[in-house]
XYZ file of C-alpha atoms in Angstrom:
349
model
C -52.113 45.831 -23.746
C -52.872 43.542 -25.945
C -52.896 39.609 -26.215
C -54.079 36.764 -28.479
C -54.295 33.040 -27.889
C -55.590 30.740 -30.725
C -57.279 27.676 -29.240
C -55.834 24.493 -30.780
C -58.693 23.297 -33.121
C -60.782 26.174 -32.033
C -61.028 29.965 -32.395
C -58.949 33.096 -31.600
C -59.286 34.799 -28.506
C -58.219 38.332 -28.268
C -58.048 40.605 -25.129
C -57.123 44.161 -24.815
C -56.721 45.832 -21.452
C -54.983 48.599 -19.086
C -53.354 48.411 -15.679
C -54.070 50.800 -12.914
C -53.070 50.461 -9.215
C -51.706 46.963 -10.027
C -55.148 45.904 -11.214
C -56.679 44.931 -14.488
C -58.816 47.894 -15.940
C -60.759 48.648 -19.094
C -61.002 45.130 -20.153
C -62.453 43.812 -23.368
C -62.705 40.569 -24.931
C -63.285 39.885 -28.549
C -62.598 37.176 -31.160
C -63.744 35.025 -33.932
C -65.723 32.441 -31.348
C -69.347 31.936 -30.667
C -71.187 33.073 -27.590
C -74.687 32.661 -26.416
C -76.319 34.994 -25.023
C -74.869 37.850 -26.437
C -74.925 39.946 -23.048
C -72.259 37.077 -21.550
C -69.450 39.077 -23.226
C -70.175 42.163 -20.900
C -70.364 39.637 -18.124
C -66.962 38.258 -18.823
C -65.579 41.823 -19.384
C -66.732 42.904 -16.028
C -65.366 39.556 -14.261
C -61.920 40.391 -15.380
C -61.950 43.858 -14.913
C -60.493 44.552 -11.318
C -58.302 41.605 -11.015
C -54.842 41.827 -9.450
C -52.431 41.572 -12.375
C -50.856 38.865 -10.494
C -53.397 36.693 -11.274
C -52.779 33.463 -13.134
C -54.675 32.043 -16.021
C -56.343 29.765 -13.647
C -57.674 32.354 -11.219
C -58.875 34.620 -14.080
C -60.710 31.676 -15.693
C -62.419 30.829 -12.504
C -63.540 34.436 -12.338
C -64.780 34.446 -15.837
C -66.582 30.859 -15.067
C -68.373 32.020 -12.115
C -69.576 35.303 -13.949
C -71.244 33.476 -16.841
C -75.117 33.331 -16.835
C -76.526 29.875 -16.377
C -76.958 28.177 -19.629
C -74.094 30.251 -21.253
C -72.716 28.561 -24.345
C -69.066 29.112 -25.351
C -68.190 27.504 -28.680
C -64.719 27.455 -30.166
C -63.139 28.817 -26.553
C -62.888 28.316 -22.924
C -62.874 30.700 -19.902
C -59.290 28.859 -19.807
C -58.567 30.457 -23.169
C -58.980 33.797 -21.863
C -57.054 33.574 -19.128
C -54.252 32.444 -21.088
C -54.791 35.375 -23.560
C -54.972 37.837 -20.570
C -51.764 36.491 -19.340
C -49.872 36.770 -22.515
C -50.865 40.628 -23.030
C -49.749 41.093 -19.368
C -46.408 39.737 -20.380
C -46.326 41.215 -23.918
C -45.712 37.471 -25.444
C -45.167 37.529 -29.112
C -46.957 35.296 -31.389
C -45.917 32.977 -34.497
C -45.682 35.997 -37.053
C -43.379 38.471 -34.571
C -40.621 35.808 -35.420
C -38.332 34.922 -38.547
C -38.642 31.344 -38.813
C -36.771 28.861 -40.958
C -37.362 25.219 -41.996
C -34.447 22.624 -41.863
C -34.855 19.301 -43.680
C -31.282 17.787 -44.413
C -29.516 14.515 -44.863
C -29.979 11.591 -42.824
C -27.762 11.235 -39.577
C -27.852 8.641 -36.758
C -30.213 8.787 -34.040
C -27.702 10.032 -31.657
C -26.785 12.693 -33.750
C -30.425 13.714 -33.984
C -30.461 13.825 -30.275
C -27.278 16.029 -30.144
C -28.656 18.502 -32.813
C -32.009 19.063 -30.668
C -29.832 19.936 -27.772
C -27.382 22.322 -29.498
C -30.355 23.822 -32.072
C -32.385 24.878 -28.921
C -29.622 26.034 -26.887
C -28.789 28.458 -30.216
C -32.004 29.652 -30.158
C -32.081 30.436 -26.728
C -28.890 32.310 -27.118
C -30.368 34.234 -29.864
C -27.769 32.716 -32.247
C -30.224 30.868 -34.685
C -33.725 31.835 -35.861
C -36.618 29.815 -34.621
C -36.513 26.750 -36.441
C -38.924 23.647 -37.619
C -36.665 20.516 -38.363
C -37.762 17.571 -40.064
C -35.599 14.531 -38.830
C -34.150 11.893 -41.011
C -31.864 9.160 -39.625
C -29.871 6.232 -40.944
C -30.748 3.300 -38.710
C -33.814 2.438 -36.509
C -33.755 3.290 -33.052
C -35.765 3.297 -29.866
C -35.765 6.532 -28.314
C -36.537 6.464 -24.525
C -37.719 9.699 -22.412
C -35.205 11.498 -20.042
C -36.748 9.939 -16.865
C -37.640 6.509 -18.508
C -36.120 3.374 -16.856
C -34.235 1.392 -19.655
C -34.927 -1.783 -18.411
C -38.540 -1.193 -17.763
C -39.146 0.173 -21.132
C -36.968 -1.867 -23.681
C -36.416 -5.627 -24.490
C -32.872 -5.503 -25.468
C -33.043 -8.912 -27.014
C -36.030 -7.717 -29.107
C -34.500 -4.483 -29.907
C -31.439 -6.092 -31.348
C -33.334 -8.604 -33.214
C -35.235 -6.186 -34.954
C -31.969 -3.943 -35.608
C -33.065 -0.968 -33.010
C -30.479 0.825 -31.511
C -31.395 2.501 -28.164
C -30.916 5.877 -27.108
C -31.981 8.428 -24.662
C -33.045 12.069 -25.516
C -33.282 15.139 -23.343
C -36.943 15.456 -22.972
C -39.215 13.680 -20.946
C -42.442 11.738 -22.050
C -42.503 7.968 -23.261
C -40.248 5.725 -25.676
C -40.809 6.421 -29.255
C -40.291 3.465 -31.705
C -38.187 5.078 -34.578
C -38.304 2.612 -37.297
C -36.392 3.431 -40.499
C -39.063 4.981 -42.981
C -42.065 4.167 -40.896
C -42.554 7.596 -38.826
C -42.330 11.528 -39.148
C -40.822 13.238 -36.470
C -40.048 16.945 -36.269
C -38.789 19.383 -33.794
C -39.577 23.226 -32.988
C -36.652 25.210 -31.495
C -38.516 28.158 -29.973
C -37.674 31.259 -27.424
C -39.388 30.908 -24.314
C -41.240 34.215 -24.915
C -43.296 32.410 -27.880
C -45.186 30.427 -25.001
C -45.204 32.874 -22.059
C -48.487 33.282 -20.028
C -49.250 29.527 -20.863
C -49.503 27.073 -18.732
C -47.185 23.892 -19.806
C -50.129 21.733 -20.798
C -51.608 24.508 -23.108
C -47.961 25.130 -24.610
C -48.161 21.247 -26.001
C -51.475 22.272 -27.675
C -50.391 25.397 -29.025
C -47.293 24.342 -30.568
C -48.783 21.255 -32.045
C -51.732 23.336 -33.617
C -49.943 24.163 -37.078
C -49.382 20.158 -37.456
C -53.092 19.520 -36.858
C -53.951 21.720 -39.508
C -51.658 20.238 -42.058
C -53.404 16.611 -41.077
C -56.895 18.047 -41.367
C -55.704 19.413 -44.965
C -54.833 15.675 -45.918
C -58.594 14.807 -44.953
C -57.567 13.342 -41.130
C -59.676 14.419 -38.494
C -56.974 15.192 -36.329
C -57.455 16.045 -32.560
C -55.097 17.086 -29.681
C -55.510 14.862 -26.653
C -54.048 16.364 -23.535
C -51.426 15.994 -22.077
C -49.380 15.087 -25.234
C -50.920 13.275 -28.015
C -52.262 13.526 -31.638
C -54.942 11.241 -32.479
C -58.006 10.997 -34.906
C -61.326 8.886 -34.801
C -59.146 5.862 -35.962
C -56.685 6.061 -33.021
C -53.286 7.534 -31.790
C -50.939 9.186 -34.422
C -48.107 10.276 -32.593
C -47.214 12.270 -29.252
C -45.000 15.180 -28.212
C -42.668 16.094 -25.595
C -40.615 19.145 -24.445
C -37.542 20.119 -22.768
C -36.997 23.831 -21.570
C -33.253 25.016 -21.427
C -32.287 27.627 -18.735
C -30.855 29.794 -21.547
C -34.587 30.616 -22.590
C -34.639 27.926 -25.301
C -37.661 25.634 -25.850
C -37.421 22.150 -27.559
C -40.827 20.654 -28.676
C -40.752 17.695 -30.816
C -42.910 15.305 -31.826
C -43.176 11.705 -33.485
C -46.191 10.687 -35.815
C -46.430 6.995 -37.067
C -46.542 6.395 -40.801
C -46.455 2.865 -41.238
C -45.700 1.135 -37.876
C -45.734 -2.594 -37.485
C -47.604 -3.001 -34.131
C -46.532 -6.306 -33.511
C -43.052 -5.461 -33.682
C -43.471 -2.543 -31.305
C -44.723 -5.336 -28.578
C -41.522 -7.387 -29.027
C -39.079 -4.205 -28.613
C -40.997 -2.097 -26.090
C -41.893 -3.481 -22.628
C -45.525 -2.115 -22.976
C -47.242 -3.100 -19.579
C -51.061 -3.590 -19.002
C -51.106 -1.021 -16.932
C -50.332 1.707 -19.461
C -52.416 0.280 -22.154
C -55.369 0.051 -19.735
C -55.586 3.944 -19.324
C -55.809 4.023 -23.086
C -58.901 1.956 -23.111
C -57.340 -0.852 -25.457
C -55.557 -4.286 -24.414
C -53.635 -4.504 -27.946
C -50.761 -2.496 -28.080
C -50.887 -2.688 -31.799
C -54.015 -1.158 -31.783
C -52.983 1.913 -30.076
C -51.123 3.555 -33.139
C -53.053 4.737 -36.278
C -50.392 5.065 -39.207
C -50.660 8.190 -41.442
C -50.401 5.906 -44.588
C -53.472 4.167 -43.787
C -55.771 7.252 -43.620
C -53.911 9.067 -46.330
C -52.612 6.436 -49.202
C -49.771 9.419 -49.467
C -46.024 8.500 -49.593
C -44.143 9.779 -46.350
C -42.246 12.492 -48.542
C -45.706 14.068 -49.628
C -47.039 14.191 -46.035
C -43.524 15.851 -44.867
C -43.893 18.411 -47.898
C -47.737 19.282 -46.872
C -46.317 19.805 -43.309
C -43.853 22.095 -44.632
C -46.190 23.852 -46.833
C -48.680 24.707 -43.974
C -45.892 25.627 -41.558
C -44.623 28.006 -44.110
C -48.195 29.400 -45.064
C -48.622 30.214 -41.399
C -45.168 31.656 -40.488
C -43.584 32.596 -43.641
C -40.682 30.385 -42.940
C -37.884 30.154 -44.950
C -35.647 27.231 -45.888
C -32.311 27.090 -44.004
C -29.591 25.040 -43.256
C -27.796 23.407 -40.227
C -24.218 25.315 -40.114
C -21.144 23.252 -40.059
C -20.323 24.332 -36.423
C -23.716 23.617 -35.306
C -22.820 20.060 -36.889
C -19.632 20.063 -34.906
C -21.150 21.136 -31.658
C -23.683 18.034 -32.164
C -20.901 15.530 -32.949
C -18.773 16.486 -29.833
C -22.264 16.328 -27.584
C -22.828 12.654 -29.277
C -19.118 11.743 -27.887
C -19.494 13.637 -24.442
C -23.156 12.883 -23.838
C -25.496 10.589 -26.069
C -23.104 7.791 -26.796
C -22.093 7.214 -23.420
C -23.340 4.602 -21.112
C -23.706 6.780 -18.178
C -26.432 8.695 -20.197
C -28.043 5.673 -21.552
C -28.252 3.944 -18.013
C -28.762 7.370 -16.090
C -32.080 5.650 -14.935
C -31.134 1.945 -15.077
């Protein structure tokens, strides 16, 4: 059995193993990481060999950690990364290049339509009726998009939203509110089969699915980093955040919003950002929390999006695709039955 895991911002971890009597046998670790002393590689191999095949990534990581000699240096990977690679080997999880990908970047639609498309396209991928897809959003009006479990009244100032021309909508994924000012952000969605993230913890899957965009940002000169659980940032501040929803049919939605040119003061007038939420970010000013891509690159929003698409193509061999007429029709029906209803918007008052 063979498993691979690319550490976000780090190195590739490769494992080969066999299974005998429900235990891991003849385990070997490899990769382009750095490890000192050399003999620690043998220590890791011995630590994993013999573990029960039902061992989760945490248990495997603990065994690796316990076997490392004092003062061992792991650069570009962690014991947890070894655990993830082992689990992916045991469930024969595919990698990015095992799928045929497409990129969709189409006409601007309403915020509600974008949310409905997310659900429809994720469902189609889960059913095997659509290839795994990267979609770049375009929208025709500004909106506040609140998380599936957020309280409407606790997150949004209705008067401020109306004053600044923001519609308020609710998405199917969890996480925090996204201020989607027209032309001021970049939002993308990944629709992938659950098999792509098999063997990963939920937290690991966030980092794994956002690694390509970190590479794109770094190619633009931004020292982009991933901050658990779901933030993308640089040394200058937060750039954006991601959220996920996993459907019962095996489709996984992973979407992220990155700030291009946000008005921090406006954000504080539209969102009810409490002091407690800000305090855990190490700042007392909401306006300082988000560092726009425009200030770090000097590039137009469209140029940054093209770099994103080029990077994704280079890593996955993705082809340009399109949303079909029946997918649009299904999304329009879902807008009417769900995303445009007060029952959905106020599901958490």
